mmCIF file of C-alpha atoms in Angstrom:
data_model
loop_
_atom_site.group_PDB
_atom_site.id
_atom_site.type_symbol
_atom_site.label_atom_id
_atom_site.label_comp_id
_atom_site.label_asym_id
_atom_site.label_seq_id
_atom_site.Cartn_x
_atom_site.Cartn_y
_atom_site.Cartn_z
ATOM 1 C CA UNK A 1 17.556 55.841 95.054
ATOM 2 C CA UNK A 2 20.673 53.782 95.335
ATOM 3 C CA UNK A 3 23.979 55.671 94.364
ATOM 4 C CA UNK A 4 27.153 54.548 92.345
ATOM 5 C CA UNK A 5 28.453 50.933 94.386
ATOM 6 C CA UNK A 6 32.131 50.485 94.184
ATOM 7 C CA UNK A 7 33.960 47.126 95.479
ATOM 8 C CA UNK A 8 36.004 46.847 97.047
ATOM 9 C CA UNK A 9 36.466 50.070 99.154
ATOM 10 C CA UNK A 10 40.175 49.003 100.237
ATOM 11 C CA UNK A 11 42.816 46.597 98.731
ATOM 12 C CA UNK A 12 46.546 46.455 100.030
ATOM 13 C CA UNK A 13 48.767 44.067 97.572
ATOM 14 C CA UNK A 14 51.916 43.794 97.096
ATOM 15 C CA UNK A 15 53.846 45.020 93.519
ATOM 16 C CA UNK A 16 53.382 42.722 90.410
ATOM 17 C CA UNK A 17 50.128 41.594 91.518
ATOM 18 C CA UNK A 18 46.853 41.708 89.544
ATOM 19 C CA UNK A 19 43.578 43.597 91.359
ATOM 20 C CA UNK A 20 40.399 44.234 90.242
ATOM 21 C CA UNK A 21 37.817 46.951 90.992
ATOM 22 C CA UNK A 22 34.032 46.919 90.410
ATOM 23 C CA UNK A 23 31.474 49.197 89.848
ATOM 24 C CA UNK A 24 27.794 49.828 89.740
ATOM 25 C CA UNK A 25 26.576 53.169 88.107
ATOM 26 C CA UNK A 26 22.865 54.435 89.008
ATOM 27 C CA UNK A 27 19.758 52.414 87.168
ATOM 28 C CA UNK A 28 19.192 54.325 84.422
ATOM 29 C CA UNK A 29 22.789 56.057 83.578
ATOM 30 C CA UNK A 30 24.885 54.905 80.196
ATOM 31 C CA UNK A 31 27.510 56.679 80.885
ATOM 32 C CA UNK A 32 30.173 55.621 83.140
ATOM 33 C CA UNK A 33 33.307 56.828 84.112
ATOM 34 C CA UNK A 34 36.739 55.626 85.676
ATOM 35 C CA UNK A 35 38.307 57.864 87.108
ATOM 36 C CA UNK A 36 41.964 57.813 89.572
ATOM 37 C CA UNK A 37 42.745 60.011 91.858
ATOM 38 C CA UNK A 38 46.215 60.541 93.642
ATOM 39 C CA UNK A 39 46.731 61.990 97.170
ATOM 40 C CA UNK A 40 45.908 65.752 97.325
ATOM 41 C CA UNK A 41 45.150 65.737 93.642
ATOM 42 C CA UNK A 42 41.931 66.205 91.489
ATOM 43 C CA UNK A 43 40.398 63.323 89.899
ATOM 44 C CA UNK A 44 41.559 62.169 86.728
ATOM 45 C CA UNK A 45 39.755 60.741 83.999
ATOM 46 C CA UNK A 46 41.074 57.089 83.153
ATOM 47 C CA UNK A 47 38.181 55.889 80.379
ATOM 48 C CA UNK A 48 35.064 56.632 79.827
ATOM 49 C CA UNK A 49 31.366 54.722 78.751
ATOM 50 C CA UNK A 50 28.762 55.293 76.287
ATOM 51 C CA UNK A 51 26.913 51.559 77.221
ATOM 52 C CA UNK A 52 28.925 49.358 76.223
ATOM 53 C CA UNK A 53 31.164 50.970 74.229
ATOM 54 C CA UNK A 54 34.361 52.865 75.353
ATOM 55 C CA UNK A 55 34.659 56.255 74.068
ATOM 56 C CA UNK A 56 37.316 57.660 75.606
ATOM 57 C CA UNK A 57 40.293 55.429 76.779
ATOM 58 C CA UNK A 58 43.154 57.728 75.807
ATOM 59 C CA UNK A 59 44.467 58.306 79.363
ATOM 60 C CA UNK A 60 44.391 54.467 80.150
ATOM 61 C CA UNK A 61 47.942 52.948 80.019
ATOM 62 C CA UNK A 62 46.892 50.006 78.601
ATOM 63 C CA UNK A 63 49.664 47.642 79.127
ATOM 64 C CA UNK A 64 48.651 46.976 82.619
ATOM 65 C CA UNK A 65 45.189 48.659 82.765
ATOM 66 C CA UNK A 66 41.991 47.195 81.116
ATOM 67 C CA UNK A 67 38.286 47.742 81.583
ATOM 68 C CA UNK A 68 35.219 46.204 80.224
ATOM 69 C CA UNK A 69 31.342 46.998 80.763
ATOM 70 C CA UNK A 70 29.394 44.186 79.767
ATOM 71 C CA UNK A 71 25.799 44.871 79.162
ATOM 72 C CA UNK A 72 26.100 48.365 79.320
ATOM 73 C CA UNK A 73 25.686 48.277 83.740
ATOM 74 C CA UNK A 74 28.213 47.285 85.681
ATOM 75 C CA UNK A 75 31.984 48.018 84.490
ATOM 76 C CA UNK A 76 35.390 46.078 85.934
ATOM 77 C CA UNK A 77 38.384 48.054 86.109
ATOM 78 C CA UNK A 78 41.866 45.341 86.345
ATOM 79 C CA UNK A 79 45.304 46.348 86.828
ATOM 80 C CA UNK A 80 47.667 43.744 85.781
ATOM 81 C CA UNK A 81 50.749 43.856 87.636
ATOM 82 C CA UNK A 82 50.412 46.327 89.994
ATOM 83 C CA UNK A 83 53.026 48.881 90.448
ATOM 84 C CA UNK A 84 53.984 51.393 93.431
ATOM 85 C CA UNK A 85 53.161 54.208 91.639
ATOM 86 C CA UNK A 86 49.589 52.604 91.148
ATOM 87 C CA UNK A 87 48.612 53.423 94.667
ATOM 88 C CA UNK A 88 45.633 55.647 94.618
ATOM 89 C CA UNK A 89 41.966 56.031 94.855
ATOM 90 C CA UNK A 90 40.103 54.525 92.140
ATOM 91 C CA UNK A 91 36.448 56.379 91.211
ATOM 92 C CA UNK A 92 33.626 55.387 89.320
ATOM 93 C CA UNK A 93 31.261 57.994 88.031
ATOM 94 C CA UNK A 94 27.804 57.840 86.205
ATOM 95 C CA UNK A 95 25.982 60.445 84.164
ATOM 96 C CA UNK A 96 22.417 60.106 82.807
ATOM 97 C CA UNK A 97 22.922 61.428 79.541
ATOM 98 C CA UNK A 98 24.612 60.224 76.220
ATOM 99 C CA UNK A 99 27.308 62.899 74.564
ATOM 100 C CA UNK A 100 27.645 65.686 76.885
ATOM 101 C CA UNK A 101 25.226 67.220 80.130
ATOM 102 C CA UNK A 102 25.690 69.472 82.493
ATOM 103 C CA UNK A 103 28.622 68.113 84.032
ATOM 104 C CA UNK A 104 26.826 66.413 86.880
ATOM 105 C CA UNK A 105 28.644 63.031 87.341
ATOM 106 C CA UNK A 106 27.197 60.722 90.036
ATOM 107 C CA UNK A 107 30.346 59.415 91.937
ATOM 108 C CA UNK A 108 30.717 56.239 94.229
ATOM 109 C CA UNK A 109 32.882 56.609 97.313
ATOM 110 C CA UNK A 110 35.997 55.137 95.595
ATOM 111 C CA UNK A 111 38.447 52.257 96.359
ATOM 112 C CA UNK A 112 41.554 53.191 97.979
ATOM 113 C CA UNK A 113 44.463 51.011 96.477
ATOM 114 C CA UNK A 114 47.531 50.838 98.109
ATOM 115 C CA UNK A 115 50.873 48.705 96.533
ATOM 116 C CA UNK A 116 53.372 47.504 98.579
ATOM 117 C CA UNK B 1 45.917 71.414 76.863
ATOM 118 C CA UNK B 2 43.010 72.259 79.111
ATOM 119 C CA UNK B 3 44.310 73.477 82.751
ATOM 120 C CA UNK B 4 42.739 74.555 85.880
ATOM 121 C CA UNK B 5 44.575 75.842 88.906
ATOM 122 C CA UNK B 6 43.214 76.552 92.353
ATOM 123 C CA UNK B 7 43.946 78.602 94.964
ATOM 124 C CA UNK B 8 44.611 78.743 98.271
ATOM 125 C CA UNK B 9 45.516 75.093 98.446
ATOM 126 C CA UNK B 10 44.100 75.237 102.226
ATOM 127 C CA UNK B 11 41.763 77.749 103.824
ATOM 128 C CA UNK B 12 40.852 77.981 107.576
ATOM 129 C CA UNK B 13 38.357 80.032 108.634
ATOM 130 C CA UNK B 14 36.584 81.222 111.792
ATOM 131 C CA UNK B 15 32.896 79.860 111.868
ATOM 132 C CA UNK B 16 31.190 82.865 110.290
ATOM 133 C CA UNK B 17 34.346 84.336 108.664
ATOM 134 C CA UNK B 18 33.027 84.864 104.788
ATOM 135 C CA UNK B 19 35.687 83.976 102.078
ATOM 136 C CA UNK B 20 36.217 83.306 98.437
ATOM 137 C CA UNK B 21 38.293 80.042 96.621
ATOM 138 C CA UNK B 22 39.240 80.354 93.313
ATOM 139 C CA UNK B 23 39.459 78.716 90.328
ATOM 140 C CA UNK B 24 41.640 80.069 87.186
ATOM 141 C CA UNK B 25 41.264 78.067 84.003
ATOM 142 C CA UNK B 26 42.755 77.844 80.266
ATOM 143 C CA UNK B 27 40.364 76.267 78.272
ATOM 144 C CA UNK B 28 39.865 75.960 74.412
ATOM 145 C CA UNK B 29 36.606 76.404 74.648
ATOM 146 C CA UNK B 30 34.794 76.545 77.824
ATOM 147 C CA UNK B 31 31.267 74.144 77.793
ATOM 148 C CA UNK B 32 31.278 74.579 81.074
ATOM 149 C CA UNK B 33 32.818 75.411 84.674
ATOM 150 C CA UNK B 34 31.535 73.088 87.350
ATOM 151 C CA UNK B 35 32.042 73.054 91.282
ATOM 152 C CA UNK B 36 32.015 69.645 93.697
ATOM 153 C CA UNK B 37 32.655 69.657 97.164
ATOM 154 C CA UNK B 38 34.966 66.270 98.746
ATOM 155 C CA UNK B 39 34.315 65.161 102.236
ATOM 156 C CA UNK B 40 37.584 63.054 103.203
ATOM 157 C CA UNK B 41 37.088 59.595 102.263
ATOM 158 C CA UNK B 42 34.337 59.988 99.792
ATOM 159 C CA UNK B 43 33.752 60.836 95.800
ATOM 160 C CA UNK B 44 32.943 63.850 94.858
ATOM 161 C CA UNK B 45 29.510 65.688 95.015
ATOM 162 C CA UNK B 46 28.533 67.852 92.461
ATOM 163 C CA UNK B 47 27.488 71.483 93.603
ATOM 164 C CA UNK B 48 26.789 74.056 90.616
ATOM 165 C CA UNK B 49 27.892 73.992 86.481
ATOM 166 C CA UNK B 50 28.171 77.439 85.226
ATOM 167 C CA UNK B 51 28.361 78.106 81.745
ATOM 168 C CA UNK B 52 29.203 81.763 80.737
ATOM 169 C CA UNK B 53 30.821 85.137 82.007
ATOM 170 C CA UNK B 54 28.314 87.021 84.517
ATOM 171 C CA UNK B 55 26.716 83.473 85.851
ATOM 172 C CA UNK B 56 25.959 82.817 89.103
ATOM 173 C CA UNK B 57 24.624 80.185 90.939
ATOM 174 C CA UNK B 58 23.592 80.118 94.601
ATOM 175 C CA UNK B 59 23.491 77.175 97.076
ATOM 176 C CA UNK B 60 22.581 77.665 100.693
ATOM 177 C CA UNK B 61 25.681 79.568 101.805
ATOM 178 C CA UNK B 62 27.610 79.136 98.793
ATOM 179 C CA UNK B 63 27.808 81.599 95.787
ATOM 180 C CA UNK B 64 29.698 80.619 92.633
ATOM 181 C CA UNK B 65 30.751 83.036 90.015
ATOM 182 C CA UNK B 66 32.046 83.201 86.370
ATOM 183 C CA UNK B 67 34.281 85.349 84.541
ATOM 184 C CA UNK B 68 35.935 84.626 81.291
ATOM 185 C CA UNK B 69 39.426 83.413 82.852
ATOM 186 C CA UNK B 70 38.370 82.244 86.235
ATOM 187 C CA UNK B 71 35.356 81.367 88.613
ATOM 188 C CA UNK B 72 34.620 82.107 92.071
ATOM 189 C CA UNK B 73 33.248 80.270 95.169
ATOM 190 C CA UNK B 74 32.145 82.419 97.519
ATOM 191 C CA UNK B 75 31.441 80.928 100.852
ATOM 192 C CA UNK B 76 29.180 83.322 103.337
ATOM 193 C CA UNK B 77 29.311 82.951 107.138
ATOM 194 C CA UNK B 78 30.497 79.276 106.738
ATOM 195 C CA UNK B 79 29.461 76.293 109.813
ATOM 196 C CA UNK B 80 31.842 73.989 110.259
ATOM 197 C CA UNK B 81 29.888 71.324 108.246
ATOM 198 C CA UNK B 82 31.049 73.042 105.321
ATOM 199 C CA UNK B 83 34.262 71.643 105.885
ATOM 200 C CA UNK B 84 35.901 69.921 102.850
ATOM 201 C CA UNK B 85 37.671 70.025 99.948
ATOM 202 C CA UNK B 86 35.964 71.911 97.210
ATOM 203 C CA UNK B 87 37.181 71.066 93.460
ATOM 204 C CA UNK B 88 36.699 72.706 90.471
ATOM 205 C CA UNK B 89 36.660 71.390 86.877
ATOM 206 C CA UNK B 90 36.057 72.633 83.037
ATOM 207 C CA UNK B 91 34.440 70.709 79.785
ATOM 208 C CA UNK B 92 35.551 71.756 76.503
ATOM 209 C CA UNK B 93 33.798 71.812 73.603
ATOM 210 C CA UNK B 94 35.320 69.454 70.528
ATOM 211 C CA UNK B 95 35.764 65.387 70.761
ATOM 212 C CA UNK B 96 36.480 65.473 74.586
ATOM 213 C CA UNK B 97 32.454 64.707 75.116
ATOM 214 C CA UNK B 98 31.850 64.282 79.075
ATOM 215 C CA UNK B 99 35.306 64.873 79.757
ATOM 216 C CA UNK B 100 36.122 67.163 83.163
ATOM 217 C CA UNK B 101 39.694 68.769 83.956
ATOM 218 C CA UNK B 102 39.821 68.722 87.705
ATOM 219 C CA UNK B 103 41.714 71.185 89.215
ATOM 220 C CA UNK B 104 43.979 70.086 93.139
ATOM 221 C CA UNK B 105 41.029 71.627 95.163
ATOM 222 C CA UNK B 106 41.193 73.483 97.743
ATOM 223 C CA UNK B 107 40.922 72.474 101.576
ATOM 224 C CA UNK B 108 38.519 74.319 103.582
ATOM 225 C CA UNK B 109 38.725 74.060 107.688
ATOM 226 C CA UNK B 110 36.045 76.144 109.366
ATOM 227 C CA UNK B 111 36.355 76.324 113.227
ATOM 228 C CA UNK B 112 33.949 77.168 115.960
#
């Protein structure tokens, strides 16, 4: 079985410029997750899917950030500009269940973002 | 505000030198305690979810352990391919649904 796919797994660009990361959960899981995490830190939780709907955004600053998940499957995370404190390793996560599991999240390998 | 602290921040170990990592956490109310391991340049991979004070959970040569303030990993006779960075991370109950608190993790070295 094919894990969480995350594209791209590196991207250098310089500040003020827009980048966009992709992500494909497991077949089967409605949950998804975005998820950043900073050099010799724990992952933290950026927004979060039920499908298609976005359940829990409250840690995404949203005046650069954005992320959409058409269809319920694969989910876009954009930054838009860029800053240098940006820099960081961007995860996607899937779960199969709706509303709470056992805490298992399926994670990809993460793309590694650094801003000039 | 959940919070979950780990400790040592780095560990090295002889090959076959047993040792424990912990994790101390302030929680609300705890859903659960879980434990994934980090190899460098990869996502995390879950290991064990615990869920109440006396639980334990057993993988290969790893032992995880619950109390009501912290949790630990206990690592027996460890190979150097246990070598990473193992994180731990709470759920609450209440609106936060799927959301984990990660804790720094801590970096394990085991040498021949």
């Amino acid at each position: 079985e094919a894990g969480v796919v995350q594209s791209p797994r590196y991207k250098i660009i310089e500040k003020k410029q827009p980048v966009a990361f992709w992500c494909n959960p497991i077949s089967g899981h409605n949950t998804l997750y975005w998820y950043r995490q900073n050099l010799g830190q724990g992952p933290e939780l950026l927004i979060r899917y039920e499908n298609e709907e976005a359940v829990d955004d409250s840690q995404l600053p949203k005046d650069r950030f954005s992320a959409e998940r058409l269809k319920g499957v694969d989910s876009t995370l954009k930054i838009q500009p860029a800053e240098l404190g940006d820099s960081a390793v961007y995860l996607c996560a899937s779960s199969p269940l709706a509303g709470g599991n056992t805490g298992e999240l399926f994670f990809g390998e993460g793309s590694r973002l650094t801003v000039l | 505000e959940d919070q979950v602290t780990q400790s040592p921040e780095a560990l090295r170990l002889q090959e076959g030198e047993s040792s424990s990592l912990n994790c101390s956490y302030t929680v609300s109310g705890l859903r659960g305690l879980f434990w994934y391991r980090q190899d460098p340049g990869k996502g995390p991979e879950f290991l064990f979810t615990l869920y109440s004070a006396g639980e334990e959970k057993e993988k290969e040569r790893l032992k995880a352990t619950l109390t009501k303030k912290e949790s630990f990993l206990h690592i027996t006779a460890p190979k150097p391919e246990d070598s990473a960075t193992y994180l731990c991370a709470v759920q609450a109950w209440g609106g936060g649904g799927n959301k984990l608190t990660f804790g720094t993790g801590t970096q394990l070295k085991v040498e021949l």
